[in-house]
Amino acid sequence: MIKNIFTFVFLSFTLVAFAQKKPLTHDDYDLWKRISDTKISNTGKLIVSVIETTTKRGDGYVKIYNTETKNDFTFFNGYDTSITEDENFVVFKRKPSYKTTRKEKKKKVKKDKKAKDDLFIYDVINNKLYDSIGRVSSYKISEKSNGWLVVKKFKNAKPDKKNKKEEKKEKDTVKVKLGKAFTQDYVLVYDLKAKKKDTILQVKDFVLSEEGDQFYYTQTNHSKKGKKGKENRKRDLGVFSYNAVTKTKNVIDTTRYLYDKLSVDKTGSHFSFIAVKDSTHVDSLKHELFYYQDNKLISIVDSLGKNLRNNWELSDTKVSFFSEHGKRLYFYSKPKTIFQNDTTLLEDEIPQVDVWNWKDKMVQPEQNARLEELKNEAFLSYYDIKNHSVVKLQDDFMDNLILDKDNEQEFILGTTGSPYDVQRSWHFPWFRDFYVIDTNSGQKRLALAKAALQPILSSNGKYALYYDIEQKNWFSLELESLKKTNLTKEVDVAFYDEDDDHPMLPFPHGFGGFDKNGNALIYDKYDVWKVALSGGTKPVNVTTNGRKRNIEYRTLQLDDKNRNQASYSNGELLITSFDKTTKASGLYTLVNNKLKEKIKPTEFFINDFDKAKKGELITFTKQNFDTFEDLHYTNDDFDKTDQITNVNPQKENFKWGTAELFTWKSFDGKKLEGIVYKPENFDPSKKYPLITYFYEKRSDSYRNYYTPRPSASTVNPSYLVSNGYIMFVPDIVYQDGKPGASAYNCIVSGVEALEKQGYIDSENMGIQGQSWGGYQVAYLVTVTNKFKAAMAGAPVSNMTSAYGGIRWQSGLSRAFQYERTQSRIGKNLWDGFDLYIENSPLFGIPKIETPLLMMHNDKDGAVPYYQGIEMFMGMRRLGKPAWLLVYNDEAHNLRKEKNKQDLSIRMMQFFDHYLQGKPAPLWMTKGVSRVDKGKDFGYDLEETPLSMQKATPSPN
């Protein structure tokens, strides 16, 4: 009896223990997946989703869901999906397993020997796999033509020699010559209905049209790299077409040396390519442009520059393209560049120098960052197919063209920033001039001078809509007459962001697309307004109650090919809502100027909408802090919605938490919002360690889900609450010239208000931020000892040196962001010198008593790497506990998964030690020497408490 009781108790205890949730660890990140791609078939019959591991360290799957039969099909590691026009087949690739690719990397398997992708075809009607093809490089399927696809295959693997005896025997026999399929990649033309494959060898490139039954391709002999990487290329075999219905091949041209940059219109009846006539040296090829239709090949641009400006040449880096209805062939050309190279100089006699000139429109680092773009810069002209003439639209004065959707309107816009380029180093927004260009003649007329924002062409080709940032109103520009009309001057609401706190003119709330009648839909802070571009009628507030109810209404623009068009469902305008008070979101349609509720605002954030092209099916995701953003759909006008994915069921095995909105008043009396994340089974009578994270205003993200994942730069809310922390995310508002003091005003007041709730362990509070948030962390520890530990990612420490620095990724001067944008000083260094000193953490280092962990990477393209070094060296000099993590060849935020994992471990070891009293890791106590780098990570924990100075929390 006693034995039975013991057994019962033991089993009960075991079952309870088994059912208990566990805290997240750094080893659990690979369990989480995400939906990386979703496609809807034309009528909405099929929804195809690709699910992959968030960290890429694992395997995913493709899920095919049939909305008519409710059948679904999942396939291991599927991706790169396509659905045929008739919705009878789904085509996708399957990548090798993560285990296989990891093993190959470890063994350093050569590229040709690595496992390759396979291609699979799924039969929708019979809900099963239809066929498969191995060793696939890529494939293309015609968007609107059924029945065939083109598959590019890697060259066939050479047969393995089975054993040494056979190998020895081969030496005594004639060597078997393998075919072209073993030496070059090739393509298969696959007939879906017959399961038949036609093989075309030696294919260099190919293009498919959207609708046609033929494709175009080039063939070439195998090319090898010669000395110093130069190509020793054999002659291309020619350019050809292939009809997938008749399965016939047609020769277009075989007389040229090289063929490149294939382009086809959507019907497949118009085709173009560039070619090189002679086998000249690769660096001095003379390219020609050809147009092909109805078995006729026409030369548009020849090697002598026919149809080009004097001393111009055809661009060989940009692909030509056809207008929507095949009326125009657009192509690129550029001025010839001729250098007088001194060929007598040795390489080590040529100076390597960047020459900076104060009149340069672009400083040298920006030129370097945009080097490929500048080298490949070319300008647009078009060939009029009906009239056999060429119109030159763009010259080297005009930076960009703004084309209409079909690329066939009479008037378009051209833009240049040339008169204002030097000012871009310190001024923002950047000014540009906009010209109206007559596409029939190429004539241009100045329409808008010194404009900050780009106009939007109307769908009827008569107007452009633009926002004047200085007049703070929306205008229309009549393209033919250049007449400007103020569309919103009679409306007594602001169409600019009233809450913007940067030292610059505020941007507008935005443009919501054109409605089906051609009216512009524009936003104020809350509502959507309908505006006639003629200006003949007064703007109408179509959502009416947003300002009164503190709800933000916005339209949806779901057409990938026409993002300037607002979207409809059953002929009714789709409008989303976001309650600024509760952060709840919903979906409405506009019917007879009244909002009709489709998705009731609840505890979820609803987003990522998409719609079937020829049907009314709509997909969307729902999320909140406790719920992953799984995919849902409706195909009955929202009478019913269904969830079709369950991507992360393993979440139920882990401790999670809750999110709550929190309000307080800053020290200067402003009402502020923030988010408090609490652990699961929160007990208000307990004291919890606190980590405060911040970046501008984040309270609108209250209902967001946060996937547990290795950190690119910041703490993860889900991880923190799972491990017993409370996380606080306060909103921050700024005063010009006082970014540091503004942060203190909002963040510290919020922390103190939270402390008064009674559940915060005031002796164990930390702060963390990245970039602009990292700067504020570095500043705060110089003015308060409230926090026991702090982590700053990529912090600016010295605004005087940062002001004159460069954002290396873009090559831009950093001055504009201090004078006009995020850094919010509002003055240049000389007029506001005291402000630059006052707001710089470097000069407050003597006051620091808080241990500080920093990350600043040596390829940071946003905040110069030396900013972190200045802070670290100052703290080191004054004996302040500081650590600096520098990830090699990494950017502002970490990109490599291995480094994200490392940062996650070190950052939490740091906070766990100071805020939860856990032993310190060896990298904190003893460091990691250069000799041990990559061998000893220093993660092991000290057996005894950390024998170093700790920060002692004290009142401000």
Tab-separated table of C-alpha atoms in Angstrom, residues 612-798:
chain	number	residue	atom	x	y	z
A	612	ALA	CA	-6.439	37.899	-54.940
A	613	LYS	CA	-6.065	39.660	-58.289
A	614	LYS	CA	-9.318	38.325	-59.789
A	615	GLY	CA	-11.266	37.476	-56.655
A	616	GLU	CA	-12.357	38.860	-53.324
A	617	LEU	CA	-10.235	36.621	-51.092
A	618	ILE	CA	-8.131	38.652	-48.649
A	619	THR	CA	-5.333	37.401	-46.392
A	620	PHE	CA	-3.992	39.104	-43.282
A	621	THR	CA	-2.107	38.396	-40.080
A	622	LYS	CA	-3.171	38.874	-36.454
A	623	GLN	CA	-0.785	39.330	-33.577
A	624	ASN	CA	-0.317	40.560	-30.053
A	625	PHE	CA	2.447	40.061	-27.539
A	626	ASP	CA	1.165	36.568	-26.701
A	627	THR	CA	0.155	35.524	-30.236
A	628	PHE	CA	2.398	34.935	-33.253
A	629	GLU	CA	1.315	36.637	-36.501
A	630	ASP	CA	-0.197	33.580	-38.179
A	631	LEU	CA	-1.963	33.833	-41.517
A	632	HIS	CA	-5.747	34.266	-41.777
A	633	TYR	CA	-8.091	34.707	-44.713
A	634	THR	CA	-11.655	35.467	-45.687
A	635	ASN	CA	-13.445	34.812	-48.980
A	636	ASP	CA	-17.015	35.606	-47.950
A	637	ASP	CA	-16.850	39.364	-47.389
A	638	PHE	CA	-15.589	38.852	-43.820
A	639	ASP	CA	-18.641	36.958	-42.605
A	640	LYS	CA	-16.081	34.378	-41.494
A	641	THR	CA	-12.315	34.390	-41.165
A	642	ASP	CA	-10.095	31.313	-40.879
A	643	GLN	CA	-6.572	30.787	-39.573
A	644	ILE	CA	-4.513	28.602	-41.909
A	645	THR	CA	-1.069	28.492	-40.286
A	646	ASN	CA	0.171	27.522	-36.851
A	647	VAL	CA	3.832	28.319	-37.254
A	648	ASN	CA	5.088	28.234	-33.670
A	649	PRO	CA	3.111	25.726	-31.562
A	650	GLN	CA	6.189	25.153	-29.368
A	651	LYS	CA	5.578	28.530	-27.709
A	652	GLU	CA	3.130	26.851	-25.308
A	653	ASN	CA	6.055	24.999	-23.710
A	654	PHE	CA	7.741	28.209	-22.568
A	655	LYS	CA	7.128	30.862	-19.974
A	656	TRP	CA	5.890	34.009	-21.655
A	657	GLY	CA	4.347	37.177	-20.329
A	658	THR	CA	1.944	40.049	-20.865
A	659	ALA	CA	2.067	43.572	-22.260
A	660	GLU	CA	0.329	46.557	-20.689
A	661	LEU	CA	0.012	50.214	-21.590
A	662	PHE	CA	1.366	52.590	-18.963
A	663	THR	CA	0.865	56.355	-18.698
A	664	TRP	CA	2.601	58.977	-16.566
A	665	LYS	CA	3.650	62.604	-16.643
A	666	SER	CA	7.191	63.698	-17.432
A	667	PHE	CA	9.044	65.983	-15.055
A	668	ASP	CA	7.863	68.990	-17.085
A	669	GLY	CA	4.228	67.854	-17.023
A	670	LYS	CA	3.774	66.189	-20.426
A	671	LYS	CA	1.488	63.152	-20.532
A	672	LEU	CA	3.415	60.187	-21.913
A	673	GLU	CA	2.769	56.570	-22.859
A	674	GLY	CA	4.848	53.443	-22.654
A	675	ILE	CA	4.633	49.673	-22.552
A	676	VAL	CA	5.312	47.442	-19.561
A	677	TYR	CA	6.068	43.774	-20.263
A	678	LYS	CA	5.516	41.508	-17.268
A	679	PRO	CA	6.417	37.843	-16.636
A	680	GLU	CA	3.802	35.118	-16.835
A	681	ASN	CA	2.004	34.595	-13.501
A	682	PHE	CA	3.079	38.078	-12.443
A	683	ASP	CA	2.774	38.617	-8.674
A	684	PRO	CA	2.314	42.303	-7.731
A	685	SER	CA	3.566	41.583	-4.222
A	686	LYS	CA	6.990	40.541	-5.542
A	687	LYS	CA	9.908	42.738	-6.586
A	688	TYR	CA	11.183	42.240	-10.144
A	689	PRO	CA	14.393	43.434	-11.770
A	690	LEU	CA	13.736	46.005	-14.494
A	691	ILE	CA	15.333	46.628	-17.881
A	692	THR	CA	14.255	49.809	-19.657
A	693	TYR	CA	14.617	49.967	-23.440
A	694	PHE	CA	13.734	52.982	-25.590
A	695	TYR	CA	13.824	54.392	-29.101
A	696	GLU	CA	11.789	57.472	-29.992
A	697	LYS	CA	8.070	56.568	-29.609
A	698	ARG	CA	7.234	52.878	-29.357
A	699	SER	CA	3.880	52.711	-27.575
A	700	ASP	CA	1.999	52.072	-30.841
A	701	SER	CA	3.791	48.692	-30.986
A	702	TYR	CA	1.922	47.589	-27.862
A	703	ARG	CA	0.189	44.685	-29.631
A	704	ASN	CA	3.266	43.426	-31.487
A	705	TYR	CA	4.564	39.875	-31.108
A	706	TYR	CA	8.313	39.493	-30.513
A	707	THR	CA	9.897	36.306	-31.771
A	708	PRO	CA	12.618	34.966	-29.477
A	709	ARG	CA	15.690	35.366	-31.640
A	710	PRO	CA	19.378	36.249	-31.413
A	711	SER	CA	19.804	39.970	-31.021
A	712	ALA	CA	21.050	42.255	-33.767
A	713	SER	CA	21.440	45.009	-31.162
A	714	THR	CA	18.638	45.180	-28.580
A	715	VAL	CA	17.070	43.218	-25.749
A	716	ASN	CA	14.186	40.906	-26.622
A	717	PRO	CA	10.932	41.418	-24.632
A	718	SER	CA	9.865	37.770	-24.878
A	719	TYR	CA	13.226	36.535	-23.597
A	720	LEU	CA	13.292	39.047	-20.732
A	721	VAL	CA	9.840	38.272	-19.314
A	722	SER	CA	10.443	34.530	-19.731
A	723	ASN	CA	13.498	34.937	-17.512
A	724	GLY	CA	11.916	36.920	-14.718
A	725	TYR	CA	12.515	40.524	-15.829
A	726	ILE	CA	10.064	43.346	-16.271
A	727	MET	CA	10.735	45.419	-19.376
A	728	PHE	CA	9.694	49.049	-19.740
A	729	VAL	CA	9.543	50.898	-23.076
A	730	PRO	CA	8.777	54.619	-22.591
A	731	ASP	CA	7.904	57.122	-25.319
A	732	ILE	CA	10.205	60.124	-25.608
A	733	VAL	CA	9.410	63.651	-26.795
A	734	TYR	CA	12.181	66.113	-27.506
A	735	GLN	CA	13.014	69.763	-27.164
A	736	ASP	CA	15.276	71.298	-29.813
A	737	GLY	CA	18.861	71.497	-28.625
A	738	LYS	CA	18.180	69.274	-25.587
A	739	PRO	CA	18.173	65.620	-26.736
A	740	GLY	CA	19.970	64.377	-23.629
A	741	ALA	CA	17.888	66.338	-21.146
A	742	SER	CA	14.704	65.364	-23.026
A	743	ALA	CA	15.604	61.703	-22.675
A	744	TYR	CA	16.151	62.167	-18.939
A	745	ASN	CA	12.857	64.059	-18.635
A	746	CYS	CA	10.844	61.246	-20.221
A	747	ILE	CA	12.725	58.041	-19.354
A	748	VAL	CA	13.656	58.656	-15.731
A	749	SER	CA	10.243	60.127	-14.919
A	750	GLY	CA	8.672	57.002	-16.404
A	751	VAL	CA	10.928	54.676	-14.418
A	752	GLU	CA	10.128	56.542	-11.204
A	753	ALA	CA	6.400	56.380	-11.940
A	754	LEU	CA	6.761	52.632	-12.506
A	755	GLU	CA	8.686	52.222	-9.244
A	756	LYS	CA	5.696	53.667	-7.411
A	757	GLN	CA	3.610	50.688	-8.563
A	758	GLY	CA	5.440	48.659	-5.906
A	759	TYR	CA	6.627	45.667	-7.948
A	760	ILE	CA	9.946	47.034	-9.255
A	761	ASP	CA	13.174	46.123	-7.474
A	762	SER	CA	14.675	49.612	-7.405
A	763	GLU	CA	18.056	48.204	-6.420
A	764	ASN	CA	18.236	46.178	-9.645
A	765	MET	CA	17.337	48.302	-12.650
A	766	GLY	CA	19.130	48.471	-15.994
A	767	ILE	CA	18.822	50.341	-19.290
A	768	GLN	CA	19.564	49.328	-22.853
A	769	GLY	CA	19.440	51.086	-26.208
A	770	GLN	CA	20.906	50.956	-29.695
A	771	SER	CA	22.070	53.746	-31.996
A	772	TRP	CA	20.007	56.824	-31.045
A	773	GLY	CA	18.887	54.827	-28.020
A	774	GLY	CA	22.514	53.868	-27.365
A	775	TYR	CA	23.468	57.535	-27.292
A	776	GLN	CA	20.762	58.216	-24.718
A	777	VAL	CA	21.956	55.327	-22.534
A	778	ALA	CA	25.491	56.765	-22.608
A	779	TYR	CA	24.135	60.208	-21.749
A	780	LEU	CA	21.858	59.028	-18.927
A	781	VAL	CA	24.612	57.253	-16.988
A	782	THR	CA	26.453	60.601	-16.843
A	783	VAL	CA	23.509	62.357	-15.130
A	784	THR	CA	21.925	59.664	-12.933
A	785	ASN	CA	23.053	56.702	-10.839
A	786	LYS	CA	19.567	55.221	-10.787
A	787	PHE	CA	20.579	52.265	-12.953
A	788	LYS	CA	22.759	49.438	-11.730
A	789	ALA	CA	23.902	48.402	-15.226
A	790	ALA	CA	23.637	49.842	-18.726
A	791	MET	CA	24.196	48.564	-22.259
A	792	ALA	CA	24.645	50.953	-25.200
A	793	GLY	CA	24.843	49.809	-28.798
A	794	ALA	CA	26.660	52.081	-31.269
A	795	PRO	CA	26.454	55.186	-29.081
A	796	VAL	CA	27.553	58.655	-30.136
A	797	SER	CA	29.752	59.808	-27.267
A	798	ASN	CA	31.221	63.047	-28.615
